[in-house]
Amino acid sequence: MEGTPSDPGINQRALRLLLSKVGERSNSWEHQLSVSMVEIYNESLRDLLDSSSNTPLDIKMAPGGAGELYVPGLMQRNVQCMQDINKILELGHKQRATEQTNVNSHSSRSHALLILTAKGRETSTGICTTGKLYLVDLAGSERVSRSGAAGERLREAQCINRSLSALGDVFSALRSDQAYVPYRNSKLTYLLQEPLSRDGKALLLLQVSPTEKNASESLCSLRFGDRVRAVELGAPARRIEPPPLREQTETESLTGRGARNTSLRKRPINSGT
């Protein structure tokens, strides 16, 4: 998921494509893009863009009764170009928890979520839309017996495996179209409730090893992918907001005057005969 400016990963490639689409629509739309990065480590949330604070964050229900979730205090940084994004990714990468294990010399001990919020306003109508893109780098699932985990490393591995198991349970509930989906069984699934809902759209990429010694882990990953591929979330929804009342009134007034002027131009002229 991650990468470098010279060897970009999925995060950079996806955001570069999004920026190009924004540029293509710049004549008819105004956009505002902002990025947040959050780490889930041992079932605690941490802001990867706030190096001055290690205070755990929490997930709350947004006021207004719409059922949306948010993380109070999570830093959002506005971005306009890839240079802005690369600086943010570099900062988040430096703060993420990694550790060496017997299986991986640079093993991610946490899940990292990059959340891009895109707000758009159509200049001709004033209609506003909001959408979110979640780019999630999941911590690797490693068998405790092979990874040599002990003490704090063991606790990390147990938290990782429990959260990945909870993610699998969510996919199973969605696949069987259950009325209750256990999003709250982990911080990972709770934070991903919006993109994994019936109105979301999700894409899962699996990473497997070509070596025989990692065959059991690769097989476990492939079985997980097999569970996920049968899930149908439905068509993604887009939140549309009407233009501000003053702007809407001015637009309607102009439309009304235009209609009256058109009517006057098309009215037959009385010649008096």
PDB file of C-alpha atoms in Angstrom:
ATOM      1  CA  MET A   1       0.000   0.000   0.000  1.00  0.00           C
ATOM      2  CA  GLU A   2       2.740   2.410   0.932  1.00  0.00           C
ATOM      3  CA  GLY A   3       5.673   3.369  -1.231  1.00  0.00           C
ATOM      4  CA  THR A   4       8.059   6.186  -1.994  1.00  0.00           C
ATOM      5  CA  PRO A   5       7.865   9.115  -4.443  1.00  0.00           C
ATOM      6  CA  SER A   6      10.253   7.223  -6.748  1.00  0.00           C
ATOM      7  CA  ASP A   7       8.494   3.855  -6.319  1.00  0.00           C
ATOM      8  CA  PRO A   8       4.856   4.732  -5.531  1.00  0.00           C
ATOM      9  CA  GLY A   9       2.523   2.269  -3.863  1.00  0.00           C
ATOM     10  CA  ILE A  10      -1.245   1.934  -4.182  1.00  0.00           C
ATOM     11  CA  ASN A  11      -1.844   4.938  -1.909  1.00  0.00           C
ATOM     12  CA  GLN A  12       0.152   7.310  -4.113  1.00  0.00           C
ATOM     13  CA  ARG A  13      -1.222   5.875  -7.363  1.00  0.00           C
ATOM     14  CA  ALA A  14      -4.846   6.086  -6.221  1.00  0.00           C
ATOM     15  CA  LEU A  15      -4.486   9.657  -4.973  1.00  0.00           C
ATOM     16  CA  ARG A  16      -2.626  10.751  -8.113  1.00  0.00           C
ATOM     17  CA  LEU A  17      -5.502   9.406 -10.224  1.00  0.00           C
ATOM     18  CA  LEU A  18      -8.029  11.213  -8.042  1.00  0.00           C
ATOM     19  CA  LEU A  19      -6.127  14.494  -8.388  1.00  0.00           C
ATOM     20  CA  SER A  20      -6.103  14.110 -12.166  1.00  0.00           C
ATOM     21  CA  LYS A  21      -9.892  13.604 -12.169  1.00  0.00           C
ATOM     22  CA  VAL A  22     -10.296  16.723 -10.044  1.00  0.00           C
ATOM     23  CA  GLY A  23      -8.204  18.671 -12.552  1.00  0.00           C
ATOM     24  CA  GLU A  24     -10.348  17.451 -15.450  1.00  0.00           C
ATOM     25  CA  ARG A  25     -13.489  18.833 -13.775  1.00  0.00           C
ATOM     26  CA  SER A  26     -11.998  22.120 -12.598  1.00  0.00           C
ATOM     27  CA  ASN A  27     -13.980  24.153 -15.152  1.00  0.00           C
ATOM     28  CA  SER A  28     -17.351  23.145 -13.727  1.00  0.00           C
ATOM     29  CA  TRP A  29     -16.555  22.059 -10.148  1.00  0.00           C
ATOM     30  CA  GLU A  30     -14.762  23.469  -7.125  1.00  0.00           C
ATOM     31  CA  HIS A  31     -13.094  20.853  -4.924  1.00  0.00           C
ATOM     32  CA  GLN A  32     -11.604  20.715  -1.456  1.00  0.00           C
ATOM     33  CA  LEU A  33      -9.518  17.675  -0.520  1.00  0.00           C
ATOM     34  CA  SER A  34      -8.314  16.805   2.971  1.00  0.00           C
ATOM     35  CA  VAL A  35      -6.383  13.827   4.315  1.00  0.00           C
ATOM     36  CA  SER A  36      -6.258  12.102   7.709  1.00  0.00           C
ATOM     37  CA  MET A  37      -4.142   9.156   8.839  1.00  0.00           C
ATOM     38  CA  VAL A  38      -5.009   6.999  11.822  1.00  0.00           C
ATOM     39  CA  GLU A  39      -3.282   3.965  13.312  1.00  0.00           C
ATOM     40  CA  ILE A  40      -5.015   1.128  15.152  1.00  0.00           C
ATOM     41  CA  TYR A  41      -2.442  -0.369  17.512  1.00  0.00           C
ATOM     42  CA  ASN A  42      -3.490  -2.866  20.199  1.00  0.00           C
ATOM     43  CA  GLU A  43      -7.113  -1.732  19.711  1.00  0.00           C
ATOM     44  CA  SER A  44      -6.176   1.916  20.367  1.00  0.00           C
ATOM     45  CA  LEU A  45      -6.517   4.724  17.830  1.00  0.00           C
ATOM     46  CA  ARG A  46      -3.644   7.161  17.279  1.00  0.00           C
ATOM     47  CA  ASP A  47      -3.357  10.150  14.971  1.00  0.00           C
ATOM     48  CA  LEU A  48      -0.371   9.580  12.670  1.00  0.00           C
ATOM     49  CA  LEU A  49      -0.295  13.234  11.605  1.00  0.00           C
ATOM     50  CA  ASP A  50      -0.079  14.656  15.142  1.00  0.00           C
ATOM     51  CA  SER A  51       3.442  13.972  16.369  1.00  0.00           C
ATOM     52  CA  SER A  52       2.924  16.075  19.499  1.00  0.00           C
ATOM     53  CA  SER A  53       0.244  13.865  21.047  1.00  0.00           C
ATOM     54  CA  ASN A  54       0.004  10.197  21.990  1.00  0.00           C
ATOM     55  CA  THR A  55      -3.493  10.538  23.458  1.00  0.00           C
ATOM     56  CA  PRO A  56      -5.686   7.637  22.291  1.00  0.00           C
ATOM     57  CA  LEU A  57      -8.625   8.669  20.127  1.00  0.00           C
ATOM     58  CA  ASP A  58     -12.119   7.254  20.090  1.00  0.00           C
ATOM     59  CA  ILE A  59     -14.898   6.712  17.569  1.00  0.00           C
ATOM     60  CA  LYS A  60     -18.098   8.686  18.141  1.00  0.00           C
ATOM     61  CA  MET A  61     -21.490   8.981  16.533  1.00  0.00           C
ATOM     62  CA  ALA A  62     -21.773  12.291  14.690  1.00  0.00           C
ATOM     63  CA  PRO A  63     -24.481  14.675  15.935  1.00  0.00           C
ATOM     64  CA  GLY A  64     -27.473  15.168  13.696  1.00  0.00           C
ATOM     65  CA  GLY A  65     -28.978  11.694  13.790  1.00  0.00           C
ATOM     66  CA  ALA A  66     -27.648  10.592  10.380  1.00  0.00           C
ATOM     67  CA  GLY A  67     -25.791   7.637  11.903  1.00  0.00           C
ATOM     68  CA  GLU A  68     -22.366   8.780  10.663  1.00  0.00           C
ATOM     69  CA  LEU A  69     -19.202   8.050  12.624  1.00  0.00           C
ATOM     70  CA  TYR A  70     -16.231  10.331  13.220  1.00  0.00           C
ATOM     71  CA  VAL A  71     -13.084  10.532  15.328  1.00  0.00           C
ATOM     72  CA  PRO A  72     -13.000  13.685  17.484  1.00  0.00           C
ATOM     73  CA  GLY A  73      -9.611  15.416  17.432  1.00  0.00           C
ATOM     74  CA  LEU A  74      -8.348  13.574  14.340  1.00  0.00           C
ATOM     75  CA  MET A  75      -6.215  15.992  12.339  1.00  0.00           C
ATOM     76  CA  GLN A  76      -7.202  16.799   8.759  1.00  0.00           C
ATOM     77  CA  ARG A  77      -4.748  18.417   6.359  1.00  0.00           C
ATOM     78  CA  ASN A  78      -5.794  20.042   3.112  1.00  0.00           C
ATOM     79  CA  VAL A  79      -3.974  18.848  -0.004  1.00  0.00           C
ATOM     80  CA  GLN A  80      -3.798  20.287  -3.510  1.00  0.00           C
ATOM     81  CA  CYS A  81      -1.007  18.331  -5.210  1.00  0.00           C
ATOM     82  CA  MET A  82       1.086  15.166  -4.940  1.00  0.00           C
ATOM     83  CA  GLN A  83       3.845  17.050  -3.121  1.00  0.00           C
ATOM     84  CA  ASP A  84       1.386  17.748  -0.299  1.00  0.00           C
ATOM     85  CA  ILE A  85       0.297  14.113  -0.217  1.00  0.00           C
ATOM     86  CA  ASN A  86       3.845  12.727  -0.231  1.00  0.00           C
ATOM     87  CA  LYS A  87       4.776  14.885   2.774  1.00  0.00           C
ATOM     88  CA  ILE A  88       1.756  13.566   4.675  1.00  0.00           C
ATOM     89  CA  LEU A  89       2.492   9.951   3.771  1.00  0.00           C
ATOM     90  CA  GLU A  90       6.103  10.321   4.859  1.00  0.00           C
ATOM     91  CA  LEU A  91       5.077  11.750   8.227  1.00  0.00           C
ATOM     92  CA  GLY A  92       2.516   9.000   8.803  1.00  0.00           C
ATOM     93  CA  HIS A  93       4.964   6.278   7.821  1.00  0.00           C
ATOM     94  CA  LYS A  94       7.590   7.514  10.304  1.00  0.00           C
ATOM     95  CA  GLN A  95       5.097   7.368  13.169  1.00  0.00           C
ATOM     96  CA  ARG A  96       3.636   3.954  12.421  1.00  0.00           C
ATOM     97  CA  ALA A  97       4.503   1.060  14.746  1.00  0.00           C
ATOM     98  CA  THR A  98       6.712  -1.588  13.117  1.00  0.00           C
ATOM     99  CA  GLU A  99       8.892  -4.315  14.596  1.00  0.00           C
ATOM    100  CA  GLN A 100      11.107  -7.173  13.483  1.00  0.00           C
ATOM    101  CA  THR A 101       9.775 -10.733  13.811  1.00  0.00           C
ATOM    102  CA  ASN A 102      11.098 -14.137  12.755  1.00  0.00           C
ATOM    103  CA  VAL A 103       8.826 -13.965   9.703  1.00  0.00           C
ATOM    104  CA  ASN A 104       9.220 -10.333   8.662  1.00  0.00           C
ATOM    105  CA  SER A 105      12.177  -7.993   9.267  1.00  0.00           C
ATOM    106  CA  HIS A 106       9.883  -4.935   9.043  1.00  0.00           C
ATOM    107  CA  SER A 107       6.508  -6.213  10.204  1.00  0.00           C
ATOM    108  CA  SER A 108       3.643  -3.740  10.600  1.00  0.00           C
ATOM    109  CA  ARG A 109       2.280  -4.111  14.112  1.00  0.00           C
ATOM    110  CA  SER A 110      -0.746  -1.939  13.424  1.00  0.00           C
ATOM    111  CA  HIS A 111      -3.439  -1.192  10.879  1.00  0.00           C
ATOM    112  CA  ALA A 112      -3.035   2.150   9.115  1.00  0.00           C
ATOM    113  CA  LEU A 113      -5.934   4.004   7.514  1.00  0.00           C
ATOM    114  CA  LEU A 114      -5.533   6.911   5.133  1.00  0.00           C
ATOM    115  CA  ILE A 115      -8.862   8.730   4.828  1.00  0.00           C
ATOM    116  CA  LEU A 116      -9.350  11.257   2.050  1.00  0.00           C
ATOM    117  CA  THR A 117     -12.428  13.482   2.227  1.00  0.00           C
ATOM    118  CA  ALA A 118     -13.476  15.097  -1.048  1.00  0.00           C
ATOM    119  CA  LYS A 119     -15.960  17.948  -1.072  1.00  0.00           C
ATOM    120  CA  GLY A 120     -17.219  19.267  -4.385  1.00  0.00           C
ATOM    121  CA  ARG A 121     -19.419  22.161  -5.456  1.00  0.00           C
ATOM    122  CA  GLU A 122     -20.900  22.432  -8.921  1.00  0.00           C
ATOM    123  CA  THR A 123     -20.462  26.067  -9.891  1.00  0.00           C
ATOM    124  CA  SER A 124     -23.542  26.288 -12.132  1.00  0.00           C
ATOM    125  CA  THR A 125     -26.058  24.941  -9.586  1.00  0.00           C
ATOM    126  CA  GLY A 126     -24.308  25.358  -6.227  1.00  0.00           C
ATOM    127  CA  ILE A 127     -25.066  21.732  -5.349  1.00  0.00           C
ATOM    128  CA  CYS A 128     -22.462  20.243  -3.002  1.00  0.00           C
ATOM    129  CA  THR A 129     -21.376  16.613  -2.673  1.00  0.00           C
ATOM    130  CA  THR A 130     -19.136  14.842  -0.177  1.00  0.00           C
ATOM    131  CA  GLY A 131     -17.369  11.506  -0.487  1.00  0.00           C
ATOM    132  CA  LYS A 132     -14.650   9.584   1.335  1.00  0.00           C
ATOM    133  CA  LEU A 133     -11.923   7.249   0.168  1.00  0.00           C
ATOM    134  CA  TYR A 134     -10.445   4.822   2.708  1.00  0.00           C
ATOM    135  CA  LEU A 135      -7.048   3.320   1.892  1.00  0.00           C
ATOM    136  CA  VAL A 136      -6.278   0.660   4.494  1.00  0.00           C
ATOM    137  CA  ASP A 137      -2.968  -1.089   5.069  1.00  0.00           C
ATOM    138  CA  LEU A 138      -3.769  -4.080   7.266  1.00  0.00           C
ATOM    139  CA  ALA A 139      -1.197  -5.466   9.669  1.00  0.00           C
ATOM    140  CA  GLY A 140       0.172  -8.837   8.627  1.00  0.00           C
ATOM    141  CA  SER A 141      -1.383 -11.940  10.126  1.00  0.00           C
ATOM    142  CA  GLU A 142       1.484 -14.119  11.331  1.00  0.00           C
ATOM    143  CA  ARG A 143       1.247 -17.418  13.162  1.00  0.00           C
ATOM    144  CA  VAL A 144       2.468 -16.862  16.714  1.00  0.00           C
ATOM    145  CA  SER A 145       4.430 -20.142  16.703  1.00  0.00           C
ATOM    146  CA  ARG A 146       6.453 -19.051  13.649  1.00  0.00           C
ATOM    147  CA  SER A 147       6.846 -15.355  14.376  1.00  0.00           C
ATOM    148  CA  GLY A 148       8.548 -15.967  17.726  1.00  0.00           C
ATOM    149  CA  ALA A 149       6.287 -13.417  19.371  1.00  0.00           C
ATOM    150  CA  ALA A 150       6.553 -13.087  23.148  1.00  0.00           C
ATOM    151  CA  GLY A 151       5.630 -10.474  25.721  1.00  0.00           C
ATOM    152  CA  GLU A 152       4.546  -7.221  24.029  1.00  0.00           C
ATOM    153  CA  ARG A 153       5.004  -8.750  20.551  1.00  0.00           C
ATOM    154  CA  LEU A 154       2.647 -11.566  21.538  1.00  0.00           C
ATOM    155  CA  ARG A 155      -0.003  -9.095  22.673  1.00  0.00           C
ATOM    156  CA  GLU A 156       0.356  -7.210  19.391  1.00  0.00           C
ATOM    157  CA  ALA A 157      -0.064 -10.408  17.377  1.00  0.00           C
ATOM    158  CA  GLN A 158      -3.153 -11.392  19.348  1.00  0.00           C
ATOM    159  CA  CYS A 159      -4.767  -7.968  18.801  1.00  0.00           C
ATOM    160  CA  ILE A 160      -3.968  -8.107  15.073  1.00  0.00           C
ATOM    161  CA  ASN A 161      -5.410 -11.587  14.658  1.00  0.00           C
ATOM    162  CA  ARG A 162      -8.566 -10.734  16.630  1.00  0.00           C
ATOM    163  CA  SER A 163      -9.253  -7.632  14.537  1.00  0.00           C
ATOM    164  CA  LEU A 164      -8.695  -9.525  11.275  1.00  0.00           C
ATOM    165  CA  SER A 165     -11.023 -12.243  12.530  1.00  0.00           C
ATOM    166  CA  ALA A 166     -13.636  -9.554  13.305  1.00  0.00           C
ATOM    167  CA  LEU A 167     -13.207  -8.215   9.766  1.00  0.00           C
ATOM    168  CA  GLY A 168     -13.868 -11.716   8.430  1.00  0.00           C
ATOM    169  CA  ASP A 169     -17.001 -11.947  10.577  1.00  0.00           C
ATOM    170  CA  VAL A 170     -18.277  -8.679   9.081  1.00  0.00           C
ATOM    171  CA  PHE A 171     -17.751  -9.981   5.554  1.00  0.00           C
ATOM    172  CA  SER A 172     -19.502 -13.235   6.454  1.00  0.00           C
ATOM    173  CA  ALA A 173     -22.506 -11.347   7.816  1.00  0.00           C
ATOM    174  CA  LEU A 174     -22.659  -9.184   4.691  1.00  0.00           C
ATOM    175  CA  ARG A 175     -22.338 -12.211   2.417  1.00  0.00           C
ATOM    176  CA  SER A 176     -25.246 -14.014   4.091  1.00  0.00           C
ATOM    177  CA  ASP A 177     -27.283 -10.774   4.163  1.00  0.00           C
ATOM    178  CA  GLN A 178     -27.755 -10.857   7.925  1.00  0.00           C
ATOM    179  CA  ALA A 179     -29.785  -8.121   9.560  1.00  0.00           C
ATOM    180  CA  TYR A 180     -27.105  -7.592  12.225  1.00  0.00           C
ATOM    181  CA  VAL A 181     -23.521  -6.950  11.131  1.00  0.00           C
ATOM    182  CA  PRO A 182     -20.959  -7.031  14.016  1.00  0.00           C
ATOM    183  CA  TYR A 183     -19.105  -3.822  13.162  1.00  0.00           C
ATOM    184  CA  ARG A 184     -18.457  -2.980  16.825  1.00  0.00           C
ATOM    185  CA  ASN A 185     -16.440  -6.123  17.573  1.00  0.00           C
ATOM    186  CA  SER A 186     -13.200  -4.270  16.819  1.00  0.00           C
ATOM    187  CA  LYS A 187     -11.973  -0.725  16.293  1.00  0.00           C
ATOM    188  CA  LEU A 188     -10.980  -1.650  12.734  1.00  0.00           C
ATOM    189  CA  THR A 189     -14.437  -2.797  11.653  1.00  0.00           C
ATOM    190  CA  TYR A 190     -16.171  -0.010  13.579  1.00  0.00           C
ATOM    191  CA  LEU A 191     -14.081   2.636  11.829  1.00  0.00           C
ATOM    192  CA  LEU A 192     -14.751   0.940   8.474  1.00  0.00           C
ATOM    193  CA  GLN A 193     -18.491   0.687   9.043  1.00  0.00           C
ATOM    194  CA  GLU A 194     -19.260   3.392   6.471  1.00  0.00           C
ATOM    195  CA  PRO A 195     -17.280   1.978   3.508  1.00  0.00           C
ATOM    196  CA  LEU A 196     -18.331  -1.587   4.390  1.00  0.00           C
ATOM    197  CA  SER A 197     -22.037  -0.733   4.598  1.00  0.00           C
ATOM    198  CA  ARG A 198     -24.620  -1.466   1.908  1.00  0.00           C
ATOM    199  CA  ASP A 199     -23.977   2.003   0.449  1.00  0.00           C
ATOM    200  CA  GLY A 200     -20.207   1.532   0.231  1.00  0.00           C
ATOM    201  CA  LYS A 201     -17.858   0.036  -2.302  1.00  0.00           C
ATOM    202  CA  ALA A 202     -14.806  -1.992  -1.319  1.00  0.00           C
ATOM    203  CA  LEU A 203     -11.821  -3.604  -3.030  1.00  0.00           C
ATOM    204  CA  LEU A 204      -9.554  -6.077  -1.211  1.00  0.00           C
ATOM    205  CA  LEU A 205      -6.022  -6.842  -2.406  1.00  0.00           C
ATOM    206  CA  LEU A 206      -4.247  -9.909  -1.035  1.00  0.00           C
ATOM    207  CA  GLN A 207      -0.499 -10.233  -0.627  1.00  0.00           C
ATOM    208  CA  VAL A 208       0.856 -13.787  -0.710  1.00  0.00           C
ATOM    209  CA  SER A 209       4.353 -15.198  -0.589  1.00  0.00           C
ATOM    210  CA  PRO A 210       5.863 -17.266  -3.430  1.00  0.00           C
ATOM    211  CA  THR A 211       8.024 -19.334  -1.046  1.00  0.00           C
ATOM    212  CA  GLU A 212       7.061 -22.795   0.155  1.00  0.00           C
ATOM    213  CA  LYS A 213       7.849 -22.052   3.805  1.00  0.00           C
ATOM    214  CA  ASN A 214       5.077 -19.413   3.859  1.00  0.00           C
ATOM    215  CA  ALA A 215       2.516 -21.655   2.146  1.00  0.00           C
ATOM    216  CA  SER A 216       0.281 -21.933   5.224  1.00  0.00           C
ATOM    217  CA  GLU A 217       0.029 -18.132   5.617  1.00  0.00           C
ATOM    218  CA  SER A 218      -0.602 -17.710   1.884  1.00  0.00           C
ATOM    219  CA  LEU A 219      -3.341 -20.320   1.961  1.00  0.00           C
ATOM    220  CA  CYS A 220      -4.951 -18.557   4.941  1.00  0.00           C
ATOM    221  CA  SER A 221      -4.909 -15.264   3.014  1.00  0.00           C
ATOM    222  CA  LEU A 222      -6.458 -16.885  -0.063  1.00  0.00           C
ATOM    223  CA  ARG A 223      -9.229 -18.457   2.017  1.00  0.00           C
ATOM    224  CA  PHE A 224      -9.941 -15.057   3.527  1.00  0.00           C
ATOM    225  CA  GLY A 225     -10.160 -13.580   0.030  1.00  0.00           C
ATOM    226  CA  ASP A 226     -12.528 -16.342  -1.006  1.00  0.00           C
ATOM    227  CA  ARG A 227     -14.885 -15.333   1.823  1.00  0.00           C
ATOM    228  CA  VAL A 228     -14.739 -11.695   0.788  1.00  0.00           C
ATOM    229  CA  ARG A 229     -15.273 -12.113  -2.963  1.00  0.00           C
ATOM    230  CA  ALA A 230     -18.827 -13.412  -2.467  1.00  0.00           C
ATOM    231  CA  VAL A 231     -19.915 -10.180  -0.748  1.00  0.00           C
ATOM    232  CA  GLU A 232     -22.127  -7.732  -2.643  1.00  0.00           C
ATOM    233  CA  LEU A 233     -22.387  -4.300  -1.046  1.00  0.00           C
ATOM    234  CA  GLY A 234     -24.600  -2.667  -3.672  1.00  0.00           C
ATOM    235  CA  ALA A 235     -24.253   0.640  -5.508  1.00  0.00           C
ATOM    236  CA  PRO A 236     -22.154   3.254  -3.656  1.00  0.00           C
ATOM    237  CA  ALA A 237     -24.098   6.257  -2.380  1.00  0.00           C
ATOM    238  CA  ARG A 238     -23.089   9.896  -2.687  1.00  0.00           C
ATOM    239  CA  ARG A 239     -24.139  12.538  -0.194  1.00  0.00           C
ATOM    240  CA  ILE A 240     -25.651  15.507  -2.008  1.00  0.00           C
ATOM    241  CA  GLU A 241     -26.333  18.778  -0.259  1.00  0.00           C
ATOM    242  CA  PRO A 242     -28.508  21.562  -1.686  1.00  0.00           C
ATOM    243  CA  PRO A 243     -26.899  24.958  -2.254  1.00  0.00           C
ATOM    244  CA  PRO A 244     -27.156  27.560   0.516  1.00  0.00           C
ATOM    245  CA  LEU A 245     -30.588  29.189   0.728  1.00  0.00           C
ATOM    246  CA  ARG A 246     -29.406  32.624  -0.459  1.00  0.00           C
ATOM    247  CA  GLU A 247     -27.585  31.146  -3.444  1.00  0.00           C
ATOM    248  CA  GLN A 248     -30.553  28.924  -4.270  1.00  0.00           C
ATOM    249  CA  THR A 249     -32.941  31.907  -4.134  1.00  0.00           C
ATOM    250  CA  GLU A 250     -30.701  33.957  -6.436  1.00  0.00           C
ATOM    251  CA  THR A 251     -30.493  31.071  -8.919  1.00  0.00           C
ATOM    252  CA  GLU A 252     -34.263  30.624  -8.943  1.00  0.00           C
ATOM    253  CA  SER A 253     -34.739  34.383  -9.373  1.00  0.00           C
ATOM    254  CA  LEU A 254     -32.388  34.459 -12.358  1.00  0.00           C
ATOM    255  CA  THR A 255     -34.114  31.428 -13.849  1.00  0.00           C
ATOM    256  CA  GLY A 256     -37.490  33.103 -13.430  1.00  0.00           C
ATOM    257  CA  ARG A 257     -36.321  36.323 -15.115  1.00  0.00           C
ATOM    258  CA  GLY A 258     -34.827  34.316 -17.943  1.00  0.00           C
ATOM    259  CA  ALA A 259     -38.119  32.509 -18.466  1.00  0.00           C
ATOM    260  CA  ARG A 260     -40.087  35.782 -18.509  1.00  0.00           C
ATOM    261  CA  ASN A 261     -37.667  37.371 -20.968  1.00  0.00           C
ATOM    262  CA  THR A 262     -37.957  34.345 -23.219  1.00  0.00           C
ATOM    263  CA  SER A 263     -41.741  34.601 -23.027  1.00  0.00           C
ATOM    264  CA  LEU A 264     -41.634  38.265 -24.046  1.00  0.00           C
ATOM    265  CA  ARG A 265     -39.384  37.544 -27.004  1.00  0.00           C
ATOM    266  CA  LYS A 266     -41.658  34.805 -28.256  1.00  0.00           C
ATOM    267  CA  ARG A 267     -44.930  36.751 -27.825  1.00  0.00           C
ATOM    268  CA  PRO A 268     -46.573  37.492 -31.247  1.00  0.00           C
ATOM    269  CA  ILE A 269     -46.521  41.159 -32.237  1.00  0.00           C
ATOM    270  CA  ASN A 270     -49.982  42.705 -32.672  1.00  0.00           C
ATOM    271  CA  SER A 271     -49.945  44.541 -36.052  1.00  0.00           C
ATOM    272  CA  GLY A 272     -53.385  46.117 -35.509  1.00  0.00           C
ATOM    273  CA  THR A 273     -54.910  44.442 -38.588  1.00  0.00           C
TER     274      THR A 273
END
